[in-house]
């Protein structure tokens, strides 16, 4: 029997590793967060942890299990696991992404150091290690600027600083550790998602955001919509993503999620890239639109299994993520209203009676939907319709009125 170690920071319904590996002779050894453990409980080797992202017993247990089962590969699809998985591979001499590559895809400053001066424009940036650096950068480049952690995902912790008063407020808040400061880039954000297998890009496609990555700050929805091949930005974005992958120490097998801006004066600028599948409902949308399960194909590539990539016909589809509001959720629309016919997949991450404190990051959501339509324009309209339907048929009450936390 062959084994692989899987850092599984996802619900089982999203990543049924045993089903994907059925018939391959490979058994997954699961290391997961406590909240996902129940879903994997039918598997023979499952180890769950509280405070998963920062609990270093995760690393200790993973090393012990990797040695005990003589694992052939290590698989990790969550941002929090990229570096810990790479370090484990390096320690055990296993194939796949090692630490220098993981850091280049995880640390935004290391990433841009690789890309600066290359074929894709990068906004002015600097590692922010003290208030003096922020002051010096603003003196050189002016406002507005963006300050964000070097290694978070989903726009978590990002702050747009528009003037000195906002900078003062930022500097007066508790120190967040090493961050990055960069010039603010106006414009529309796009993302390019794909898969590298055997050192070759075997799937790549660009998408645009409806609303934007910071919509969760206002407890507003964000959606993703594929570009058509006829879109004038299609080739530019694909070429930019390929160029970025060529400049970085890209591992031979990886999914990727890259983000770019197109400015009002039609410049293309790099934002960031991750060596993983996109968050939210992006993987589910790709599966419906292209017939490709990026997570499963990536796993197969890591395990040396034959690809099941086909040439299925493209069907227009989009992804919608709706963050929670502030308060206690009293009613979900599933119990009160008929679901719009354009919905193809639903993922709910909360339940009635639960207290929420608004949006946390762009990839986390209360309700996720995959929506289809006859064309991209039709899908865009349907995404707006489903977002409105959800809002009209869900109900909230202030947390203070409930007498406690659900």
Coordinates of C-alpha atoms in Angstrom, one line a residue:
X1 CA 0.0 0.0 0.0
X2 CA 1.3 3.5 -1.0
X3 CA 0.7 6.6 1.1
X4 CA 0.7 10.4 0.6
X5 CA 0.4 13.0 3.4
X6 CA -2.3 15.6 2.8
X7 CA -2.6 18.9 4.6
X8 CA -6.4 19.1 4.3
X9 CA -7.6 22.6 5.4
X10 CA -10.8 22.2 3.4
X11 CA -14.2 20.5 4.0
X12 CA -14.4 16.9 2.8
X13 CA -17.2 17.8 0.3
X14 CA -14.8 20.1 -1.5
X15 CA -11.8 17.7 -1.4
X16 CA -12.8 14.0 -1.1
X17 CA -9.3 12.7 -1.4
X18 CA -10.2 9.1 -0.9
X19 CA -12.7 9.2 -3.7
X20 CA -10.2 10.9 -6.0
X21 CA -7.6 8.3 -5.2
X22 CA -10.0 5.3 -5.4
X23 CA -8.4 2.4 -7.4
X24 CA -5.0 4.0 -7.5
X25 CA -3.5 2.0 -4.6
X26 CA -2.6 5.3 -2.8
X27 CA -4.1 6.0 0.7
X28 CA -4.2 9.6 2.0
X29 CA -2.9 10.3 5.5
X30 CA -4.9 13.4 6.6
X31 CA -3.8 16.3 8.7
X32 CA -6.6 18.7 9.1
X33 CA -8.2 21.5 11.2
X34 CA -10.6 20.5 13.9
X35 CA -13.6 22.0 12.2
X36 CA -13.2 19.7 9.2
X37 CA -12.3 16.5 11.0
X38 CA -15.8 15.0 11.0
X39 CA -16.0 15.0 7.3
X40 CA -12.8 12.9 7.0
X41 CA -13.6 10.6 10.0
X42 CA -14.4 7.6 7.8
X43 CA -10.8 7.5 6.6
X44 CA -8.2 5.4 8.5
X45 CA -5.6 8.0 9.2
X46 CA -7.0 11.4 10.3
X47 CA -5.3 13.8 12.7
X48 CA -7.1 17.1 13.7
X49 CA -5.8 20.2 15.4
X50 CA -7.2 23.3 17.0
X51 CA -5.6 26.7 15.9
X52 CA -4.5 24.8 12.8
X53 CA -2.8 27.7 11.0
X54 CA -0.4 28.4 13.8
X55 CA -0.2 25.2 15.8
X56 CA 3.3 23.8 15.4
X57 CA 2.2 20.4 16.5
X58 CA 0.8 20.1 13.0
X59 CA 4.4 20.1 11.7
X60 CA 5.6 17.7 14.4
X61 CA 2.8 15.3 13.6
X62 CA 3.2 15.6 9.9
X63 CA 6.8 14.7 10.1
X64 CA 6.1 11.7 12.3
X65 CA 3.4 10.4 10.0
X66 CA 5.4 11.0 6.9
X67 CA 8.2 8.8 8.3
X68 CA 5.8 6.2 9.8
X69 CA 4.0 5.7 6.5
X70 CA 7.0 6.3 4.2
X71 CA 4.8 8.7 2.2
X72 CA 5.7 9.2 -1.5
X73 CA 4.4 12.8 -1.7
X74 CA 3.0 15.7 0.3
X75 CA -0.1 17.5 -1.0
X76 CA -1.3 20.9 0.3
X77 CA -3.8 23.2 -1.3
X78 CA -4.4 25.9 1.3
X79 CA -2.3 29.1 1.6
X80 CA -1.5 28.3 5.3
X81 CA 0.1 25.0 4.3
X82 CA 2.2 26.1 1.3
X83 CA 5.4 26.7 3.3
X84 CA 5.0 24.0 5.9
X85 CA 4.4 21.4 3.1
X86 CA 7.5 22.6 1.2
X87 CA 9.7 22.5 4.3
X88 CA 8.6 18.9 4.9
X89 CA 9.3 17.8 1.4
X90 CA 12.8 19.3 1.6
X91 CA 13.4 17.7 4.9
X92 CA 12.5 14.2 3.6
X93 CA 13.8 14.6 0.1
X94 CA 10.4 14.2 -1.5
X95 CA 9.5 15.6 -4.9
X96 CA 7.4 18.8 -5.3
X97 CA 7.6 22.4 -4.3
X98 CA 10.5 23.1 -1.9
X99 CA 11.0 26.1 0.4
X100 CA 12.6 28.7 -1.9
X101 CA 9.7 28.2 -4.4
X102 CA 7.1 28.3 -1.7
X103 CA 8.4 31.6 -0.3
X104 CA 8.5 33.1 -3.8
X105 CA 4.7 32.3 -4.1
X106 CA 3.9 33.2 -0.5
X107 CA 5.9 36.2 0.5
X108 CA 4.8 39.2 -1.6
X109 CA 8.1 41.0 -1.4
X110 CA 10.2 37.9 -2.4
X111 CA 7.7 37.4 -5.2
X112 CA 8.1 40.9 -6.6
X113 CA 11.9 40.8 -6.1
X114 CA 11.8 37.9 -8.7
X115 CA 9.6 39.8 -11.1
X116 CA 10.9 43.4 -10.8
X117 CA 12.4 44.5 -14.1
X118 CA 10.9 41.6 -15.9
X119 CA 8.4 41.4 -18.8
X120 CA 5.3 42.2 -16.5
X121 CA 5.1 45.6 -14.8
X122 CA 5.2 45.6 -11.0
X123 CA 4.0 48.6 -8.9
X124 CA 6.6 50.3 -6.8
X125 CA 6.9 48.4 -3.5
X126 CA 9.0 47.9 -0.4
X127 CA 9.2 45.6 2.6
X128 CA 7.7 47.5 5.5
X129 CA 9.7 46.7 8.6
X130 CA 9.2 50.0 10.6
X131 CA 7.3 53.3 10.5
X132 CA 10.4 54.9 9.1
X133 CA 10.1 52.8 5.9
X134 CA 6.5 53.9 5.5
X135 CA 7.3 57.5 5.9
X136 CA 10.2 57.3 3.4
X137 CA 8.1 55.4 0.9
X138 CA 5.3 58.0 1.1
X139 CA 7.8 60.8 0.7
X140 CA 9.0 59.2 -2.5
X141 CA 5.7 58.0 -4.0
X142 CA 3.0 60.1 -2.4
X143 CA -0.6 58.9 -1.5
X144 CA -2.5 56.7 -1.8
X145 CA -0.5 53.6 -0.8
X146 CA -1.5 50.1 0.2
X147 CA -0.1 48.2 3.2
X148 CA -0.7 44.5 3.5
X149 CA 0.9 41.5 5.3
X150 CA 3.5 39.8 3.2
X151 CA 2.0 36.4 3.4
X152 CA -1.8 36.5 3.9
X153 CA -4.4 35.6 1.3
X154 CA -7.9 36.9 0.4
X155 CA -6.9 40.6 1.0
X156 CA -6.8 39.9 4.7
X157 CA -5.2 42.8 6.6
X158 CA -4.8 45.0 3.5
X159 CA -5.2 48.8 4.2
X160 CA -5.5 51.6 1.7
X161 CA -3.8 54.7 3.1
X162 CA -5.1 57.9 1.4
X163 CA -3.6 60.7 3.5
X164 CA -1.5 61.5 6.5
X165 CA -4.4 61.1 8.9
X166 CA -5.0 57.5 7.7
X167 CA -1.3 56.8 7.9
X168 CA -1.2 58.1 11.5
X169 CA -4.2 55.9 12.4
X170 CA -2.4 52.9 10.9
X171 CA 0.9 53.7 12.7
X172 CA -1.0 54.1 16.0
X173 CA -2.5 50.7 15.8
X174 CA -0.7 47.6 17.1
X175 CA 2.2 46.5 15.0
X176 CA 1.2 43.7 12.7
X177 CA 4.7 42.3 11.9
X178 CA 6.5 42.5 8.6
X179 CA 4.3 43.9 5.8
X180 CA 4.6 45.3 2.3
X181 CA 3.9 48.8 1.2
X182 CA 3.2 49.6 -2.4
X183 CA 1.6 52.3 -4.5
X184 CA -2.1 52.1 -5.0
X185 CA -3.1 51.0 -8.5
X186 CA -6.5 52.2 -9.8
X187 CA -8.4 50.0 -12.2
X188 CA -10.2 46.7 -12.7
X189 CA -8.7 43.6 -11.2
X190 CA -8.6 40.3 -13.1
X191 CA -7.3 36.8 -12.1
X192 CA -5.8 34.0 -14.1
X193 CA -6.2 30.5 -12.8
X194 CA -4.6 27.3 -14.1
X195 CA -2.5 24.2 -13.7
X196 CA 1.1 23.3 -14.2
X197 CA 1.9 19.5 -14.7
X198 CA 5.1 18.0 -15.8
X199 CA 6.6 21.5 -15.9
X200 CA 4.1 22.7 -18.5
X201 CA 1.0 24.9 -18.2
X202 CA -1.7 22.5 -19.1
X203 CA -4.7 24.7 -18.3
X204 CA -4.9 28.5 -18.1
X205 CA -7.9 30.9 -18.2
X206 CA -8.5 34.6 -17.2
X207 CA -11.4 35.9 -15.2
X208 CA -12.8 39.2 -14.1
X209 CA -14.1 40.2 -10.7
X210 CA -17.6 41.6 -10.3
X211 CA -17.3 44.0 -7.4
X212 CA -13.8 43.5 -6.1
X213 CA -11.6 41.7 -3.7
X214 CA -12.3 44.2 -0.9
X215 CA -16.1 44.1 -1.2
X216 CA -16.2 41.9 1.9
X217 CA -15.1 45.0 3.9
X218 CA -18.6 46.4 3.3
X219 CA -20.2 42.9 3.7
X220 CA -20.9 43.0 0.0
X221 CA -20.6 40.1 -2.4
X222 CA -17.8 39.3 -4.9
X223 CA -18.2 37.3 -8.1
X224 CA -15.9 35.8 -10.7
X225 CA -16.7 35.5 -14.4
X226 CA -14.6 33.9 -17.2
X227 CA -13.5 36.0 -20.1
X228 CA -14.4 34.8 -23.6
X229 CA -11.5 34.0 -25.9
X230 CA -12.7 36.9 -28.1
X231 CA -12.2 39.4 -25.2
X232 CA -9.2 41.7 -26.1
X233 CA -7.8 41.2 -22.6
X234 CA -7.8 37.4 -22.9
X235 CA -4.5 37.0 -24.6
X236 CA -2.8 39.8 -22.7
X237 CA -3.7 38.2 -19.3
X238 CA -2.7 34.7 -20.4
X239 CA 0.6 35.9 -21.7
X240 CA 1.2 37.8 -18.5
X241 CA 0.5 34.8 -16.3
X242 CA 2.8 32.6 -18.4
X243 CA 5.5 35.3 -18.1
X244 CA 5.2 35.5 -14.3
X245 CA 5.4 31.7 -14.0
X246 CA 8.5 31.7 -16.2
X247 CA 10.2 34.3 -13.9
X248 CA 9.4 32.5 -10.7
X249 CA 10.8 29.2 -9.4
X250 CA 7.6 27.5 -10.4
X251 CA 7.3 23.9 -9.2
X252 CA 6.7 21.2 -11.8
X253 CA 3.3 20.4 -10.5
X254 CA 1.1 23.2 -9.1
X255 CA -2.2 25.0 -9.5
X256 CA -1.9 28.8 -9.6
X257 CA -4.0 31.8 -8.9
X258 CA -2.6 35.1 -10.3
X259 CA -4.1 38.6 -10.0
X260 CA -3.5 41.6 -12.3
X261 CA -4.8 45.1 -12.7
X262 CA -5.8 46.8 -15.9
X263 CA -5.5 50.5 -15.3
X264 CA -7.7 53.3 -16.7
X265 CA -4.9 54.1 -19.2
X266 CA -4.8 50.4 -20.2
X267 CA -1.6 49.3 -18.5
X268 CA -1.4 45.7 -17.2
X269 CA 0.3 45.5 -13.7
X270 CA 1.0 42.5 -11.6
X271 CA -0.7 42.2 -8.2
X272 CA 0.3 38.8 -6.8
X273 CA 0.3 35.0 -7.5
X274 CA -0.3 31.9 -5.3
X275 CA 0.8 28.3 -6.0
X276 CA -2.6 26.9 -5.2
X277 CA -6.1 26.9 -6.5
X278 CA -8.2 30.1 -6.1
X279 CA -10.3 30.6 -3.0
X280 CA -14.1 31.0 -2.7
X281 CA -16.0 29.2 -5.4
X282 CA -13.4 29.5 -8.1
X283 CA -12.6 25.8 -8.3
X284 CA -16.2 24.8 -8.4
X285 CA -16.8 27.4 -11.2
X286 CA -13.9 26.0 -13.2
X287 CA -15.4 22.5 -12.8
X288 CA -18.8 23.6 -14.1
X289 CA -17.4 25.9 -16.9
X290 CA -14.6 23.7 -18.2
X291 CA -15.2 20.2 -16.9
X292 CA -11.9 20.4 -15.0
X293 CA -11.4 19.8 -11.3
X294 CA -8.2 21.7 -10.7
X295 CA -7.6 20.3 -7.2
X296 CA -8.1 16.7 -8.3
X297 CA -5.8 17.1 -11.4
X298 CA -3.2 18.8 -9.2
X299 CA -3.3 15.9 -6.8
X300 CA -2.9 13.4 -9.6
X301 CA 0.1 15.3 -10.9
X302 CA 1.7 15.3 -7.4
X303 CA 1.1 11.6 -7.1
X304 CA 2.4 10.8 -10.6
X305 CA -1.1 9.5 -11.7
X306 CA -2.4 9.9 -15.2
X307 CA -4.2 13.1 -15.9
X308 CA -8.0 12.9 -16.6
X309 CA -8.0 16.3 -18.4
X310 CA -10.3 16.1 -21.3
X311 CA -11.6 18.5 -23.9
X312 CA -15.1 19.1 -22.5
X313 CA -17.2 21.8 -24.1
X314 CA -17.1 25.2 -22.4
X315 CA -20.3 26.3 -20.6
X316 CA -20.6 29.9 -19.3
X317 CA -20.6 29.9 -15.5
X318 CA -19.7 32.3 -12.7
X319 CA -18.9 32.1 -9.0
X320 CA -20.6 34.2 -6.3
X321 CA -19.5 34.6 -2.7
X322 CA -21.7 36.4 -0.2
X323 CA -20.1 37.3 3.2
X324 CA -22.0 37.3 6.4
X325 CA -23.4 40.5 7.9
X326 CA -22.9 41.8 11.5
X327 CA -25.4 40.1 13.7
X328 CA -27.2 36.8 14.3
X329 CA -28.5 34.9 11.2
X330 CA -32.2 34.3 11.7
X331 CA -33.1 32.9 8.3
X332 CA -31.5 31.4 5.2
X333 CA -33.3 31.7 1.9
X334 CA -33.2 27.9 1.3
X335 CA -36.0 27.6 3.9
X336 CA -38.2 30.4 2.5
X337 CA -37.8 30.8 -1.3
X338 CA -37.4 28.7 -4.3
X339 CA -33.8 28.8 -5.6
X340 CA -33.2 30.6 -8.9
X341 CA -33.0 28.1 -11.8
X342 CA -29.5 29.4 -12.9
X343 CA -27.9 28.0 -9.7
X344 CA -25.7 24.9 -10.3
X345 CA -23.9 24.5 -7.0
X346 CA -24.4 25.8 -3.4
X347 CA -22.0 25.9 -0.4
X348 CA -23.3 27.3 2.9
X349 CA -20.7 27.7 5.7
X350 CA -23.0 28.9 8.5
X351 CA -26.3 28.1 10.0
X352 CA -29.4 29.8 11.5
X353 CA -28.8 31.1 15.0
X354 CA -25.0 31.7 14.4
X355 CA -23.5 35.1 15.2
X356 CA -21.2 36.7 12.7
X357 CA -19.1 39.8 12.6
X358 CA -19.2 40.7 9.0
X359 CA -16.7 39.8 6.2
X360 CA -13.3 38.6 7.2
X361 CA -11.5 38.0 3.9
X362 CA -12.4 37.7 0.2
X363 CA -12.2 34.0 0.0
X364 CA -14.4 33.3 3.1
X365 CA -18.1 33.4 2.7
X366 CA -21.4 32.6 4.3
X367 CA -23.0 31.5 1.0
X368 CA -21.2 30.4 -2.2
X369 CA -23.0 29.8 -5.5
X370 CA -22.0 28.6 -9.0
X371 CA -24.4 30.2 -11.5
X372 CA -24.7 29.5 -15.2
X373 CA -26.4 31.2 -18.2
X374 CA -26.5 31.2 -22.0
X375 CA -23.6 33.8 -22.3
X376 CA -21.2 35.7 -20.2
X377 CA -23.5 38.7 -20.1
X378 CA -26.4 36.4 -19.1
X379 CA -24.2 34.9 -16.3
X380 CA -23.3 38.4 -15.0
X381 CA -26.9 39.3 -14.8
X382 CA -27.7 36.0 -13.0
X383 CA -25.0 36.6 -10.5
X384 CA -26.5 39.9 -9.6
X385 CA -30.0 38.3 -9.5
X386 CA -28.9 35.5 -7.1
X387 CA -27.1 38.0 -4.8
X388 CA -30.3 40.0 -4.6
X389 CA -32.4 36.9 -4.1
X390 CA -30.2 35.8 -1.2
X391 CA -30.4 39.3 0.4
X392 CA -34.2 39.5 0.1
X393 CA -34.7 36.0 1.5
X394 CA -32.3 36.0 4.5
X395 CA -32.9 37.7 7.8
X396 CA -30.6 39.0 10.5
X397 CA -31.0 40.5 13.9
X398 CA -28.5 42.6 16.0
X399 CA -26.3 40.4 18.2
X400 CA -27.2 42.5 21.2
X401 CA -30.8 41.6 21.1
X402 CA -30.2 37.8 21.3
X403 CA -29.0 37.6 24.8
X404 CA -25.8 35.7 24.0
X405 CA -23.8 34.2 21.3
X406 CA -25.3 31.3 19.4

